[in-house]
């Protein structure tokens, strides 16, 4: 099947590459000419395990190509995906300007019946706006063409996106025509050789499903962090409580690890947007609001522990930081707890030595650009020299079982602040460390 995917960022590039892997002919479109030029040279703009090799393979096989020319891309396509960004607006809502700009361009250029798919995470009712925008452009042209707008939310985890796409838990399709359902089932059928997890529903329910899923996962994280904060105050161990409640099949172990809060491109943005959607429809989403409030506070819990140990004024003190990305397996720093911890410690006069396997360039070029007082290193042990303590904020595999004797020999004092509770099973106090974690 011929497919066009408009937007060659994280969702668009992963989706297009995986569709190409199944033998479809995919054209990825973007208005960023520099990005497209790099992609055509085999330079991948994001880090995602397995993505680069799959892109290069499918470009070589001529199943995947990249362009800035949207009219050419959609001229032979049967299905066109809209996968552009929906950043958070000033009022907390999702900004639809890029989605609707693509819809306008499709209406200006389409020359035959199309299935047009919202792959971006969009507010409930966006499909109606996309449909109206396209129809307006067709009316201006004086042409009558059939088109079908579909909602197909993505459920990709950064760091495991290829596997998620190739072996999905479910594919949710919201549509209002049998033609659209049929086209989408044909497209996705190769991904369901053993289990049919193709779920159909009305369009608004599909749009809501993505927000509900992310809000539910964010709620589990904030709930566990709230429990962890209570555990600290009553003398309980949140790690043991987690095991106790996770063994209940109704709860499970996923997303109930105490930590420094959630970040990334989805949870913060989608929780904010869902709260705004509720407000716009006359409902105050108290639970969703609390989820966000707990998470905002949680990002500074490790910094507060450092201040409690070393004092309000951190002038003259240096701290070693392991982890900048919001989670392992990605270079994404959007809303990462590291940003908040770094800025809080620097504001109190501290200096920082930082290491991350993938996110250092993101920090330098974007999220901590022009921030003074932070030095970046190429090795996790190099950051330790002369530091008062080690701070762990991202649970990369290479941090999971380090040489604690090496850590102790490099630090000025054997102190570890563990924002992901990675080392609670190592009995670090018996090894001569002062060990601070979440929820104990």
C-alpha positions as a Markdown table, in Angstrom:
| # | Residue | x | y | z |
|---|---|---|---|---|
| 1 | Unk | 0.0 | 0.0 | 0.0 |
| 2 | Unk | 1.2 | 3.5 | -0.7 |
| 3 | Unk | 1.3 | 5.7 | 2.4 |
| 4 | Unk | 2.3 | 9.3 | 3.1 |
| 5 | Unk | 3.2 | 10.4 | 6.6 |
| 6 | Unk | 3.3 | 14.1 | 7.2 |
| 7 | Unk | 5.6 | 15.0 | 10.0 |
| 8 | Unk | 9.0 | 13.2 | 10.3 |
| 9 | Unk | 9.5 | 13.6 | 14.0 |
| 10 | Unk | 9.4 | 10.8 | 16.6 |
| 11 | Unk | 5.9 | 9.4 | 15.9 |
| 12 | Unk | 6.0 | 10.0 | 12.1 |
| 13 | Unk | 9.5 | 8.5 | 11.6 |
| 14 | Unk | 8.9 | 5.4 | 13.7 |
| 15 | Unk | 5.5 | 4.8 | 12.2 |
| 16 | Unk | 6.7 | 5.3 | 8.6 |
| 17 | Unk | 9.7 | 3.1 | 9.1 |
| 18 | Unk | 7.7 | 0.3 | 10.6 |
| 19 | Unk | 5.0 | 0.4 | 7.9 |
| 20 | Unk | 7.8 | 0.3 | 5.3 |
| 21 | Unk | 9.3 | -2.7 | 7.1 |
| 22 | Unk | 6.1 | -4.6 | 6.3 |
| 23 | Unk | 6.5 | -3.9 | 2.6 |
| 24 | Unk | 4.4 | -0.8 | 2.2 |
| 25 | Unk | 5.7 | 2.1 | 0.1 |
| 26 | Unk | 6.1 | 5.0 | 2.5 |
| 27 | Unk | 6.9 | 8.7 | 1.9 |
| 28 | Unk | 7.7 | 10.8 | 4.9 |
| 29 | Unk | 7.1 | 14.5 | 4.5 |
| 30 | Unk | 8.4 | 17.4 | 6.6 |
| 31 | Unk | 8.6 | 21.2 | 6.1 |
| 32 | Unk | 12.1 | 21.1 | 7.7 |
| 33 | Unk | 14.3 | 20.9 | 4.6 |
| 34 | Unk | 17.5 | 20.4 | 6.7 |
| 35 | Unk | 15.9 | 17.4 | 8.5 |
| 36 | Unk | 14.8 | 15.9 | 5.2 |
| 37 | Unk | 18.3 | 16.4 | 3.7 |
| 38 | Unk | 19.8 | 14.6 | 6.7 |
| 39 | Unk | 17.3 | 11.7 | 6.5 |
| 40 | Unk | 18.1 | 11.3 | 2.8 |
| 41 | Unk | 21.8 | 11.0 | 3.8 |
| 42 | Unk | 21.0 | 8.4 | 6.4 |
| 43 | Unk | 21.3 | 10.8 | 9.4 |
| 44 | Unk | 18.6 | 10.0 | 12.0 |
| 45 | Unk | 17.5 | 13.1 | 14.0 |
| 46 | Unk | 16.5 | 11.1 | 17.1 |
| 47 | Unk | 17.9 | 8.2 | 19.1 |
| 48 | Unk | 15.6 | 5.2 | 19.3 |
| 49 | Unk | 17.0 | 1.6 | 19.6 |
| 50 | Unk | 16.8 | -0.2 | 16.3 |
| 51 | Unk | 15.4 | 2.8 | 14.3 |
| 52 | Unk | 18.5 | 3.8 | 12.4 |
| 53 | Unk | 19.2 | 0.3 | 11.0 |
| 54 | Unk | 15.6 | -0.1 | 10.0 |
| 55 | Unk | 15.5 | 3.3 | 8.2 |
| 56 | Unk | 18.6 | 2.6 | 6.3 |
| 57 | Unk | 17.4 | -0.9 | 5.3 |
| 58 | Unk | 14.1 | 0.3 | 4.0 |
| 59 | Unk | 15.6 | 3.3 | 2.1 |
| 60 | Unk | 17.9 | 0.9 | 0.4 |
| 61 | Unk | 15.0 | -1.4 | -0.5 |
| 62 | Unk | 13.1 | 1.6 | -1.8 |
| 63 | Unk | 10.2 | 1.2 | 0.5 |
| 64 | Unk | 10.9 | 4.4 | 2.3 |
| 65 | Unk | 11.8 | 7.9 | 1.1 |
| 66 | Unk | 11.7 | 11.5 | 2.4 |
| 67 | Unk | 10.6 | 14.7 | 0.9 |
| 68 | Unk | 9.4 | 18.3 | 1.5 |
| 69 | Unk | 6.9 | 18.0 | -1.3 |
| 70 | Unk | 3.5 | 17.2 | 0.2 |
| 71 | Unk | 1.5 | 17.3 | -3.1 |
| 72 | Unk | 3.8 | 14.7 | -4.7 |
| 73 | Unk | 3.8 | 12.6 | -1.6 |
| 74 | Unk | 0.0 | 12.3 | -1.4 |
| 75 | Unk | -0.6 | 12.0 | -5.1 |
| 76 | Unk | -0.1 | 8.2 | -5.1 |
| 77 | Unk | -1.1 | 7.6 | -1.5 |
| 78 | Unk | -4.2 | 5.7 | -0.3 |
| 79 | Unk | -3.7 | 6.7 | 3.3 |
| 80 | Unk | -2.2 | 9.9 | 4.6 |
| 81 | Unk | -1.1 | 10.2 | 8.2 |
| 82 | Unk | -0.9 | 13.5 | 10.1 |
| 83 | Unk | 1.9 | 13.1 | 12.6 |
| 84 | Unk | 3.0 | 16.6 | 13.4 |
| 85 | Unk | 3.5 | 18.1 | 16.9 |
| 86 | Unk | 0.8 | 19.3 | 19.1 |
| 87 | Unk | 2.7 | 21.4 | 21.7 |
| 88 | Unk | 1.2 | 22.7 | 24.9 |
| 89 | Unk | -0.3 | 26.1 | 24.5 |
| 90 | Unk | 0.0 | 28.9 | 27.0 |
| 91 | Unk | -3.4 | 27.9 | 28.5 |
| 92 | Unk | -2.4 | 24.2 | 28.8 |
| 93 | Unk | -4.4 | 23.1 | 25.7 |
| 94 | Unk | -2.9 | 21.2 | 22.8 |
| 95 | Unk | -1.9 | 23.6 | 20.0 |
| 96 | Unk | -3.5 | 22.4 | 16.7 |
| 97 | Unk | -2.0 | 24.9 | 14.4 |
| 98 | Unk | 0.3 | 22.4 | 12.7 |
| 99 | Unk | -2.3 | 19.7 | 12.4 |
| 100 | Unk | -4.8 | 22.1 | 10.8 |
| 101 | Unk | -2.0 | 23.5 | 8.5 |
| 102 | Unk | -1.4 | 20.0 | 7.2 |
| 103 | Unk | -5.2 | 19.4 | 6.8 |
| 104 | Unk | -5.3 | 22.7 | 4.7 |
| 105 | Unk | -2.4 | 21.5 | 2.5 |
| 106 | Unk | -4.1 | 18.2 | 2.0 |
| 107 | Unk | -7.3 | 19.9 | 0.9 |
| 108 | Unk | -5.4 | 22.1 | -1.5 |
| 109 | Unk | -3.5 | 19.2 | -3.1 |
| 110 | Unk | -5.5 | 16.0 | -3.0 |
| 111 | Unk | -6.7 | 14.6 | -6.3 |
| 112 | Unk | -8.6 | 11.4 | -5.4 |
| 113 | Unk | -10.3 | 9.6 | -2.5 |
| 114 | Unk | -8.1 | 9.5 | 0.6 |
| 115 | Unk | -8.1 | 8.1 | 4.1 |
| 116 | Unk | -6.6 | 10.9 | 6.3 |
| 117 | Unk | -5.4 | 9.7 | 9.7 |
| 118 | Unk | -4.8 | 11.8 | 12.8 |
| 119 | Unk | -1.8 | 10.0 | 14.4 |
| 120 | Unk | -0.8 | 13.0 | 16.5 |
| 121 | Unk | -2.3 | 13.2 | 20.0 |
| 122 | Unk | -5.1 | 15.6 | 19.6 |
| 123 | Unk | -8.1 | 16.9 | 21.7 |
| 124 | Unk | -11.5 | 15.4 | 21.3 |
| 125 | Unk | -13.2 | 16.9 | 18.3 |
| 126 | Unk | -10.1 | 17.4 | 16.3 |
| 127 | Unk | -11.2 | 15.1 | 13.5 |
| 128 | Unk | -14.2 | 17.3 | 12.9 |
| 129 | Unk | -11.9 | 20.3 | 12.6 |
| 130 | Unk | -9.6 | 18.4 | 10.2 |
| 131 | Unk | -12.6 | 17.4 | 8.1 |
| 132 | Unk | -14.0 | 20.9 | 8.0 |
| 133 | Unk | -10.6 | 22.4 | 7.0 |
| 134 | Unk | -10.1 | 19.9 | 4.2 |
| 135 | Unk | -13.7 | 20.4 | 2.9 |
| 136 | Unk | -13.2 | 24.2 | 3.0 |
| 137 | Unk | -10.2 | 23.9 | 0.7 |
| 138 | Unk | -12.0 | 21.5 | -1.7 |
| 139 | Unk | -14.9 | 23.9 | -1.9 |
| 140 | Unk | -12.5 | 26.7 | -2.8 |
| 141 | Unk | -11.2 | 24.5 | -5.6 |
| 142 | Unk | -14.7 | 23.6 | -6.7 |
| 143 | Unk | -14.0 | 19.9 | -6.6 |
| 144 | Unk | -15.9 | 17.0 | -5.1 |
| 145 | Unk | -13.7 | 14.3 | -3.7 |
| 146 | Unk | -14.5 | 11.7 | -1.1 |
| 147 | Unk | -12.3 | 11.6 | 2.0 |
| 148 | Unk | -12.4 | 9.8 | 5.3 |
| 149 | Unk | -10.9 | 11.2 | 8.6 |
| 150 | Unk | -9.7 | 8.6 | 11.1 |
| 151 | Unk | -8.3 | 8.8 | 14.6 |
| 152 | Unk | -5.5 | 6.3 | 15.2 |
| 153 | Unk | -3.7 | 7.2 | 18.4 |
| 154 | Unk | -0.2 | 6.0 | 19.0 |
| 155 | Unk | 0.9 | 4.1 | 22.1 |
| 156 | Unk | 4.7 | 4.0 | 21.6 |
| 157 | Unk | 7.1 | 4.0 | 24.6 |
| 158 | Unk | 10.3 | 5.9 | 23.9 |
| 159 | Unk | 13.2 | 3.4 | 24.1 |
| 160 | Unk | 10.9 | 0.5 | 23.0 |
| 161 | Unk | 9.0 | 2.2 | 20.1 |
| 162 | Unk | 10.0 | -0.2 | 17.3 |
| 163 | Unk | 9.0 | -3.3 | 19.3 |
| 164 | Unk | 5.7 | -1.5 | 20.4 |
| 165 | Unk | 4.8 | -0.8 | 16.8 |
| 166 | Unk | 5.8 | -4.1 | 15.3 |
| 167 | Unk | 4.1 | -6.1 | 18.1 |
| 168 | Unk | 1.3 | -3.8 | 19.4 |
| 169 | Unk | -0.9 | -4.5 | 22.4 |
| 170 | Unk | -3.7 | -2.9 | 20.4 |
| 171 | Unk | -4.4 | -0.7 | 17.5 |
| 172 | Unk | -7.3 | 1.7 | 18.1 |
| 173 | Unk | -9.2 | 3.0 | 15.1 |
| 174 | Unk | -11.9 | 5.6 | 15.3 |
| 175 | Unk | -13.8 | 6.1 | 12.0 |
| 176 | Unk | -17.3 | 6.7 | 10.6 |
| 177 | Unk | -17.1 | 4.7 | 7.4 |
| 178 | Unk | -16.7 | 1.1 | 6.5 |
| 179 | Unk | -14.3 | 2.1 | 3.8 |
| 180 | Unk | -11.9 | 3.7 | 6.3 |
| 181 | Unk | -12.2 | 0.8 | 8.7 |
| 182 | Unk | -11.4 | -1.6 | 5.8 |
| 183 | Unk | -8.4 | 0.4 | 4.6 |
| 184 | Unk | -6.9 | 0.6 | 8.1 |
| 185 | Unk | -7.5 | -3.1 | 8.8 |
| 186 | Unk | -5.7 | -4.0 | 5.6 |
| 187 | Unk | -2.8 | -1.7 | 6.5 |
| 188 | Unk | -2.4 | -3.1 | 10.0 |
| 189 | Unk | -3.2 | -6.8 | 9.3 |
| 190 | Unk | 0.5 | -7.8 | 9.0 |
| 191 | Unk | 1.0 | -6.7 | 12.6 |
| 192 | Unk | -1.6 | -9.2 | 13.9 |
| 193 | Unk | -0.6 | -12.6 | 12.6 |
| 194 | Unk | -1.3 | -14.4 | 15.8 |
| 195 | Unk | -3.7 | -12.0 | 17.8 |
| 196 | Unk | -6.3 | -9.7 | 16.4 |
| 197 | Unk | -6.1 | -6.6 | 18.5 |
| 198 | Unk | -7.7 | -4.3 | 16.1 |
| 199 | Unk | -10.2 | -2.2 | 18.1 |
| 200 | Unk | -12.7 | -0.1 | 16.3 |
| 201 | Unk | -14.8 | 2.7 | 17.8 |
| 202 | Unk | -16.3 | 6.1 | 17.0 |
| 203 | Unk | -13.8 | 8.9 | 16.4 |
| 204 | Unk | -14.2 | 10.9 | 19.6 |
| 205 | Unk | -13.8 | 7.8 | 21.7 |
| 206 | Unk | -10.6 | 7.0 | 19.9 |
| 207 | Unk | -9.3 | 10.5 | 20.5 |
| 208 | Unk | -10.2 | 10.2 | 24.2 |
| 209 | Unk | -8.6 | 6.8 | 24.5 |
| 210 | Unk | -5.1 | 8.2 | 24.1 |
| 211 | Unk | -5.6 | 10.8 | 26.8 |
| 212 | Unk | -7.3 | 8.4 | 29.1 |
| 213 | Unk | -4.4 | 5.8 | 28.8 |
| 214 | Unk | -1.7 | 8.3 | 29.5 |
| 215 | Unk | -3.6 | 9.9 | 32.3 |
| 216 | Unk | -4.1 | 6.5 | 33.9 |
| 217 | Unk | -0.4 | 5.7 | 33.7 |
| 218 | Unk | 0.6 | 9.1 | 35.1 |
| 219 | Unk | -1.9 | 8.6 | 37.9 |
| 220 | Unk | -0.2 | 5.3 | 38.9 |
| 221 | Unk | 3.2 | 7.1 | 39.0 |
| 222 | Unk | 1.9 | 10.0 | 41.1 |
| 223 | Unk | 0.0 | 7.7 | 43.4 |
| 224 | Unk | 3.1 | 5.7 | 44.1 |
| 225 | Unk | 5.2 | 8.8 | 44.7 |
| 226 | Unk | 2.5 | 10.1 | 47.1 |
| 227 | Unk | 2.6 | 6.8 | 49.0 |
| 228 | Unk | 6.4 | 7.0 | 49.0 |
| 229 | Unk | 6.4 | 10.4 | 50.5 |
| 230 | Unk | 4.0 | 9.2 | 53.2 |
| 231 | Unk | 6.2 | 6.2 | 53.8 |
| 232 | Unk | 9.2 | 8.4 | 54.6 |
| 233 | Unk | 7.2 | 10.2 | 57.2 |
| 234 | Unk | 5.8 | 7.2 | 59.0 |
| 235 | Unk | 8.9 | 5.0 | 58.9 |
| 236 | Unk | 7.7 | 2.6 | 56.2 |
| 237 | Unk | 9.7 | 1.4 | 53.2 |
| 238 | Unk | 8.0 | 2.3 | 49.8 |
| 239 | Unk | 10.0 | -0.4 | 48.0 |
| 240 | Unk | 8.4 | -3.1 | 50.2 |
| 241 | Unk | 5.0 | -1.5 | 50.0 |
| 242 | Unk | 5.3 | -1.6 | 46.2 |
| 243 | Unk | 5.9 | -5.3 | 46.2 |
| 244 | Unk | 3.0 | -5.8 | 48.6 |
| 245 | Unk | 0.5 | -4.0 | 46.5 |
| 246 | Unk | 1.9 | -5.0 | 43.1 |
| 247 | Unk | 1.3 | -8.6 | 43.8 |
| 248 | Unk | -2.4 | -7.9 | 43.6 |
| 249 | Unk | -3.3 | -8.7 | 40.0 |
| 250 | Unk | -5.8 | -5.9 | 40.0 |
| 251 | Unk | -3.0 | -3.4 | 40.5 |
| 252 | Unk | 0.2 | -5.0 | 39.0 |
| 253 | Unk | 3.7 | -3.9 | 39.1 |
| 254 | Unk | 3.8 | -1.6 | 36.1 |
| 255 | Unk | 4.3 | 2.1 | 36.8 |
| 256 | Unk | 4.4 | 1.8 | 40.6 |
| 257 | Unk | 8.1 | 2.4 | 41.1 |
| 258 | Unk | 8.8 | 5.4 | 43.4 |
| 259 | Unk | 11.0 | 8.0 | 41.7 |
| 260 | Unk | 11.7 | 11.6 | 40.8 |
| 261 | Unk | 8.5 | 12.0 | 38.8 |
| 262 | Unk | 7.5 | 11.5 | 35.1 |
| 263 | Unk | 8.7 | 13.5 | 32.2 |
| 264 | Unk | 8.9 | 13.2 | 28.4 |
| 265 | Unk | 6.8 | 14.2 | 25.5 |
| 266 | Unk | 3.5 | 12.6 | 26.4 |
| 267 | Unk | 2.5 | 12.3 | 30.0 |
| 268 | Unk | 3.0 | 16.0 | 31.1 |
| 269 | Unk | 1.5 | 17.4 | 27.9 |
| 270 | Unk | -1.5 | 15.0 | 27.8 |
| 271 | Unk | -2.4 | 15.4 | 31.5 |
| 272 | Unk | -2.3 | 19.1 | 31.0 |
| 273 | Unk | -4.4 | 18.9 | 27.9 |
| 274 | Unk | -7.0 | 16.6 | 29.4 |
| 275 | Unk | -7.4 | 18.9 | 32.4 |
| 276 | Unk | -8.0 | 21.8 | 29.9 |
| 277 | Unk | -10.5 | 19.7 | 27.9 |
| 278 | Unk | -12.5 | 19.0 | 31.0 |
| 279 | Unk | -12.4 | 22.7 | 32.0 |
| 280 | Unk | -13.7 | 23.7 | 28.5 |
| 281 | Unk | -16.6 | 21.4 | 29.0 |
| 282 | Unk | -17.5 | 22.7 | 32.5 |
| 283 | Unk | -15.9 | 20.0 | 34.5 |
| 284 | Unk | -13.2 | 20.3 | 37.1 |
| 285 | Unk | -10.9 | 17.3 | 36.9 |
| 286 | Unk | -9.7 | 17.1 | 40.5 |
| 287 | Unk | -7.9 | 13.8 | 40.2 |
| 288 | Unk | -6.1 | 14.8 | 37.0 |
| 289 | Unk | -5.1 | 18.1 | 38.6 |
| 290 | Unk | -3.7 | 16.3 | 41.7 |
| 291 | Unk | -1.7 | 13.9 | 39.5 |
| 292 | Unk | 0.0 | 16.9 | 37.9 |
| 293 | Unk | 0.6 | 18.7 | 41.2 |
| 294 | Unk | 2.1 | 15.7 | 42.8 |
| 295 | Unk | 4.4 | 15.2 | 39.8 |
| 296 | Unk | 5.6 | 18.8 | 39.8 |
| 297 | Unk | 6.5 | 18.6 | 43.4 |
| 298 | Unk | 8.2 | 15.2 | 43.0 |
| 299 | Unk | 10.7 | 16.5 | 40.5 |
| 300 | Unk | 12.3 | 18.5 | 43.4 |
| 301 | Unk | 12.3 | 15.8 | 46.1 |
| 302 | Unk | 15.9 | 14.8 | 45.4 |
| 303 | Unk | 17.0 | 18.4 | 45.4 |
| 304 | Unk | 15.3 | 18.9 | 48.8 |
| 305 | Unk | 17.1 | 15.8 | 50.2 |
| 306 | Unk | 20.4 | 17.3 | 49.1 |
| 307 | Unk | 19.6 | 20.7 | 50.7 |
| 308 | Unk | 18.6 | 18.9 | 53.9 |
| 309 | Unk | 22.0 | 17.1 | 54.0 |
| 310 | Unk | 24.3 | 19.9 | 52.9 |
| 311 | Unk | 22.4 | 23.1 | 53.8 |
| 312 | Unk | 20.5 | 25.8 | 52.0 |
| 313 | Unk | 23.7 | 27.4 | 50.6 |
| 314 | Unk | 25.5 | 25.0 | 48.3 |
| 315 | Unk | 28.2 | 27.4 | 47.2 |
| 316 | Unk | 31.6 | 25.7 | 46.8 |
| 317 | Unk | 30.0 | 22.2 | 46.5 |
| 318 | Unk | 30.1 | 20.0 | 43.4 |
| 319 | Unk | 27.7 | 17.2 | 42.7 |
| 320 | Unk | 28.0 | 14.3 | 40.2 |
| 321 | Unk | 24.9 | 13.6 | 38.1 |
| 322 | Unk | 24.1 | 10.3 | 36.3 |
| 323 | Unk | 21.3 | 10.7 | 33.9 |
| 324 | Unk | 19.8 | 13.6 | 32.0 |
| 325 | Unk | 17.2 | 12.0 | 29.7 |
| 326 | Unk | 13.7 | 11.6 | 31.2 |
| 327 | Unk | 14.0 | 7.8 | 30.9 |
| 328 | Unk | 16.5 | 5.3 | 29.7 |
| 329 | Unk | 16.6 | 4.3 | 26.0 |
| 330 | Unk | 16.1 | 7.8 | 24.6 |
| 331 | Unk | 17.9 | 11.2 | 24.3 |
| 332 | Unk | 14.6 | 13.0 | 25.0 |
| 333 | Unk | 14.8 | 15.5 | 27.9 |
| 334 | Unk | 11.4 | 17.1 | 27.6 |
| 335 | Unk | 10.1 | 17.8 | 31.1 |
| 336 | Unk | 12.9 | 15.5 | 32.5 |
| 337 | Unk | 13.4 | 15.7 | 36.3 |
| 338 | Unk | 17.1 | 16.4 | 35.7 |
| 339 | Unk | 16.2 | 19.9 | 34.3 |
| 340 | Unk | 14.5 | 20.8 | 37.6 |
| 341 | Unk | 17.1 | 19.3 | 39.9 |
| 342 | Unk | 20.0 | 20.9 | 37.9 |
| 343 | Unk | 18.5 | 24.4 | 38.0 |
| 344 | Unk | 17.5 | 24.1 | 41.7 |
| 345 | Unk | 21.0 | 23.1 | 42.8 |
| 346 | Unk | 22.7 | 25.7 | 40.5 |
| 347 | Unk | 20.4 | 28.4 | 42.0 |
| 348 | Unk | 21.8 | 27.6 | 45.4 |
| 349 | Unk | 25.4 | 28.0 | 44.2 |
| 350 | Unk | 26.4 | 24.4 | 43.5 |
| 351 | Unk | 28.4 | 23.1 | 40.5 |
| 352 | Unk | 27.5 | 20.0 | 38.6 |
| 353 | Unk | 29.4 | 17.3 | 36.7 |
| 354 | Unk | 26.9 | 15.5 | 34.4 |
| 355 | Unk | 27.0 | 12.3 | 32.3 |
| 356 | Unk | 24.3 | 10.6 | 30.2 |
| 357 | Unk | 24.9 | 8.0 | 27.5 |
| 358 | Unk | 22.7 | 9.7 | 24.9 |
| 359 | Unk | 21.3 | 13.1 | 26.1 |
| 360 | Unk | 24.4 | 15.3 | 26.6 |
| 361 | Unk | 24.0 | 17.0 | 23.2 |
| 362 | Unk | 20.2 | 17.6 | 23.9 |
| 363 | Unk | 21.2 | 19.3 | 27.2 |
| 364 | Unk | 23.9 | 21.4 | 25.6 |
| 365 | Unk | 21.9 | 22.5 | 22.6 |
| 366 | Unk | 18.4 | 22.9 | 24.1 |
| 367 | Unk | 17.3 | 22.1 | 27.6 |
| 368 | Unk | 20.3 | 23.4 | 29.5 |
| 369 | Unk | 21.7 | 25.6 | 26.8 |
| 370 | Unk | 23.7 | 28.5 | 28.2 |
| 371 | Unk | 23.3 | 27.3 | 31.7 |
| 372 | Unk | 26.5 | 28.0 | 33.6 |
| 373 | Unk | 27.9 | 25.8 | 36.3 |
| 374 | Unk | 27.4 | 22.4 | 34.7 |
| 375 | Unk | 30.3 | 20.4 | 33.0 |
| 376 | Unk | 29.6 | 17.4 | 30.8 |
| 377 | Unk | 31.7 | 14.3 | 30.8 |
| 378 | Unk | 32.1 | 11.2 | 28.5 |
| 379 | Unk | 32.4 | 8.7 | 31.3 |
| 380 | Unk | 30.2 | 7.9 | 34.3 |
| 381 | Unk | 33.2 | 7.6 | 36.6 |
| 382 | Unk | 34.9 | 10.8 | 35.4 |
| 383 | Unk | 32.1 | 12.9 | 36.8 |
| 384 | Unk | 32.7 | 11.7 | 40.3 |
| 385 | Unk | 36.1 | 13.2 | 40.9 |
| 386 | Unk | 35.9 | 16.1 | 43.5 |
| 387 | Unk | 32.1 | 15.7 | 43.9 |
| 388 | Unk | 30.4 | 15.7 | 47.3 |
| 389 | Unk | 27.8 | 13.2 | 46.3 |
| 390 | Unk | 26.4 | 11.2 | 43.3 |
| 391 | Unk | 22.9 | 11.9 | 42.1 |
| 392 | Unk | 21.1 | 9.2 | 40.0 |
| 393 | Unk | 18.1 | 10.5 | 37.9 |
| 394 | Unk | 17.9 | 8.1 | 34.9 |
| 395 | Unk | 18.0 | 4.3 | 35.3 |
| 396 | Unk | 20.3 | 3.5 | 32.3 |
| 397 | Unk | 21.5 | -0.1 | 32.3 |
| 398 | Unk | 25.1 | 1.0 | 32.7 |
| 399 | Unk | 24.2 | 2.6 | 36.0 |
| 400 | Unk | 22.4 | -0.4 | 37.4 |
| 401 | Unk | 25.4 | -2.3 | 38.8 |
| 402 | Unk | 28.3 | 0.1 | 39.1 |
| 403 | Unk | 31.6 | -0.4 | 40.8 |
| 404 | Unk | 30.7 | 1.1 | 44.2 |
| 405 | Unk | 34.3 | 0.9 | 45.4 |
| 406 | Unk | 35.3 | 3.1 | 42.5 |
| 407 | Unk | 32.5 | 5.5 | 43.3 |
| 408 | Unk | 33.6 | 5.7 | 46.9 |
| 409 | Unk | 37.2 | 6.3 | 45.9 |
| 410 | Unk | 36.3 | 9.2 | 43.6 |
| 411 | Unk | 33.8 | 11.1 | 45.6 |
| 412 | Unk | 34.8 | 13.5 | 48.4 |
| 413 | Unk | 32.3 | 11.7 | 50.6 |
| 414 | Unk | 30.5 | 8.4 | 50.1 |
| 415 | Unk | 27.0 | 9.8 | 49.5 |
| 416 | Unk | 24.4 | 8.7 | 46.9 |
| 417 | Unk | 21.1 | 10.3 | 46.2 |
| 418 | Unk | 19.1 | 7.8 | 44.2 |
| 419 | Unk | 16.1 | 9.3 | 42.4 |
| 420 | Unk | 15.1 | 6.0 | 40.9 |
| 421 | Unk | 15.6 | 3.6 | 43.8 |
| 422 | Unk | 18.0 | 1.6 | 41.7 |
| 423 | Unk | 20.3 | 0.6 | 44.6 |
| 424 | Unk | 17.9 | -0.2 | 47.4 |
| 425 | Unk | 18.9 | -3.9 | 47.2 |
| 426 | Unk | 22.7 | -3.3 | 47.4 |
| 427 | Unk | 22.8 | -2.6 | 51.2 |
| 428 | Unk | 24.9 | 0.5 | 50.5 |
| 429 | Unk | 25.0 | 1.5 | 54.2 |
| 430 | Unk | 27.0 | -1.7 | 54.8 |
| 431 | Unk | 29.4 | -0.6 | 52.2 |
| 432 | Unk | 30.0 | 2.7 | 54.0 |
| 433 | Unk | 27.7 | 4.9 | 52.0 |
| 434 | Unk | 25.1 | 7.4 | 53.1 |
| 435 | Unk | 22.3 | 6.4 | 50.9 |
| 436 | Unk | 19.2 | 8.5 | 50.2 |
| 437 | Unk | 16.3 | 7.2 | 48.1 |
| 438 | Unk | 12.6 | 7.9 | 47.5 |
| 439 | Unk | 10.2 | 6.6 | 50.1 |
| 440 | Unk | 12.5 | 5.5 | 52.8 |
